[in-house]
Amino acid sequence: MTKDFLILGGESTLAKYFTQTYKERCVSLNKSKCDITDIKILEKVIQKSDAHYIINCAAITDIGYAEKNPEECFNVNSISVRNLDTLSRKYNKKLIHLSSDYAVNPTNVYGYSKLISEKLIDKSKNLVIRTSFYSNKYYIIKSLVSGNVTNAYKNAFFNPVSINRLIEEIYKNRDKKGILNIFTERKISKYKFAIKVAKTFDVDRKLIQPSNFVNEKGKANLPPNSFVDSDIKIPLEEDLLSFKKHFVPFRS
Ligand SMILES: NC(=O)c1ccc[n+]([C@@H]2O[C@H](COP(=O)([O-])OP(=O)(O)OC[C@H]3O[C@@H](n4cnc5c(N)ncnc54)[C@H](OP(=O)(O)O)[C@@H]3O)[C@@H](O)[C@H]2O)c1
């Protein structure tokens, strides 16, 4: 059977979820099979692939590591994305690249590397998906669902979407071009998000310890507000309920 999707960064949370859901239609390659910084391997892989869509999930996502290793981060998250864009056009493929809420008003190396990746893509041909997502691995969800205490910031705001909904939207919008923002509708603090998670999963709210986030000198600067207006209307309550329906606890 012809595979429609070539997934790069195959060990990432997002790639694994996408591949599990659309098993029959995906070929997924991890870093050992396709290191996106190796342009020769990248070209060979793309040239040989039958897939029309290339989903790039490969990235340095550890914000602290990125801050300490900016050269490596820009090489993986920005330069390799330019190569991917060029090669996808050369072989008549459609690139779907994952960017981040942190790219909108960048405050750290990771955010800047993602912003540059967006600028290096030919958006008249390819698609950038900007997002922030939660899964069973997200610390607030992982702790609360297993009955453990979690800290949650009252002064840090975001609007993440569930991984389930995100992959559904990536699939649905695969033929779009340009930049597509996929988030839930409203800005919410991490503390209020934790409360909504507790309510959805019927967990004791006392497990949530409110705290205030402070950027520390010498560490990556995190934005206090990474809200991005979504192009798709997704209410958080509805998203959490549907996330719960498909929920499988995280096992490391
Ligand atoms: N998680 C979120 O909320 C979020 C928010 C916004 C945007 N995104 C974006 O969505 C995408 C997927 O995120 P995720 O959280 O699922 O990622 P993840 O779990 O952190 O995984 C990233 C993967 O990229 C791989 N990788 C690193 N360098 C590579 C290279 N040179 N060649 C090939 N693979 C390489 C890593 O492999 P190794 O571990 O072996 O190095 C890792 O498996 C990323 O682009 C991320 O920036 C995620």
Short mmCIF file of N, CA and C in Angstrom, two decimals, residues 49 84 88 96 116 120 122 143 146 149 159 168 179 196 213-215 222 229:
data_model
loop_
_atom_site.label_atom_id
_atom_site.label_comp_id
_atom_site.label_asym_id
_atom_site.label_seq_id
_atom_site.Cartn_x
_atom_site.Cartn_y
_atom_site.Cartn_z
N SER A 49 11.08 8.19 -1.27
CA SER A 49 9.76 8.03 -0.64
C SER A 49 8.62 8.21 -1.64
N LEU A 84 14.82 21.04 4.14
CA LEU A 84 13.61 20.23 3.94
C LEU A 84 12.64 20.92 2.97
N SER A 88 11.68 19.30 -0.51
CA SER A 88 10.28 18.91 -0.73
C SER A 88 9.78 19.53 -2.03
N ILE A 96 4.85 19.67 5.75
CA ILE A 96 4.03 20.18 6.87
C ILE A 96 5.00 20.28 8.05
N ILE A 116 12.58 31.52 12.94
CA ILE A 116 13.40 31.50 11.71
C ILE A 116 12.92 30.37 10.79
N LEU A 120 11.86 30.57 6.77
CA LEU A 120 12.63 29.89 5.73
C LEU A 120 11.77 28.98 4.84
N ASP A 122 8.78 28.17 2.16
CA ASP A 122 7.99 28.79 1.10
C ASP A 122 6.51 28.50 1.39
N SER A 143 0.77 14.12 36.54
CA SER A 143 0.72 14.12 38.01
C SER A 143 -0.70 13.92 38.51
N SER A 146 -2.30 10.51 38.02
CA SER A 146 -1.76 9.43 38.87
C SER A 146 -1.87 9.77 40.36
N VAL A 149 0.65 15.36 43.59
CA VAL A 149 0.56 16.82 43.68
C VAL A 149 1.26 17.44 42.47
N ASN A 159 -2.68 28.51 25.62
CA ASN A 159 -3.95 27.95 25.15
C ASN A 159 -3.69 26.66 24.35
N GLU A 168 -5.76 15.26 14.37
CA GLU A 168 -6.96 15.25 13.51
C GLU A 168 -6.93 16.48 12.60
N ILE A 179 0.47 29.57 7.05
CA ILE A 179 0.62 29.29 8.49
C ILE A 179 -0.75 29.03 9.08
N LYS A 196 -9.23 22.67 35.45
CA LYS A 196 -10.12 22.06 34.45
C LYS A 196 -9.76 20.59 34.22
N PHE A 213 5.40 31.85 38.59
CA PHE A 213 6.61 31.60 37.80
C PHE A 213 7.51 32.83 37.81
N VAL A 214 8.81 32.57 38.01
CA VAL A 214 9.78 33.66 37.92
C VAL A 214 10.91 33.19 37.01
N ASN A 215 11.25 34.00 36.02
CA ASN A 215 12.40 33.65 35.17
C ASN A 215 13.68 33.78 35.98
N LEU A 222 11.35 32.29 29.73
CA LEU A 222 10.07 31.77 29.24
C LEU A 222 9.04 32.90 29.18
N ASP A 229 -3.88 33.45 18.89
CA ASP A 229 -5.25 33.34 18.37
C ASP A 229 -5.35 32.13 17.44
#
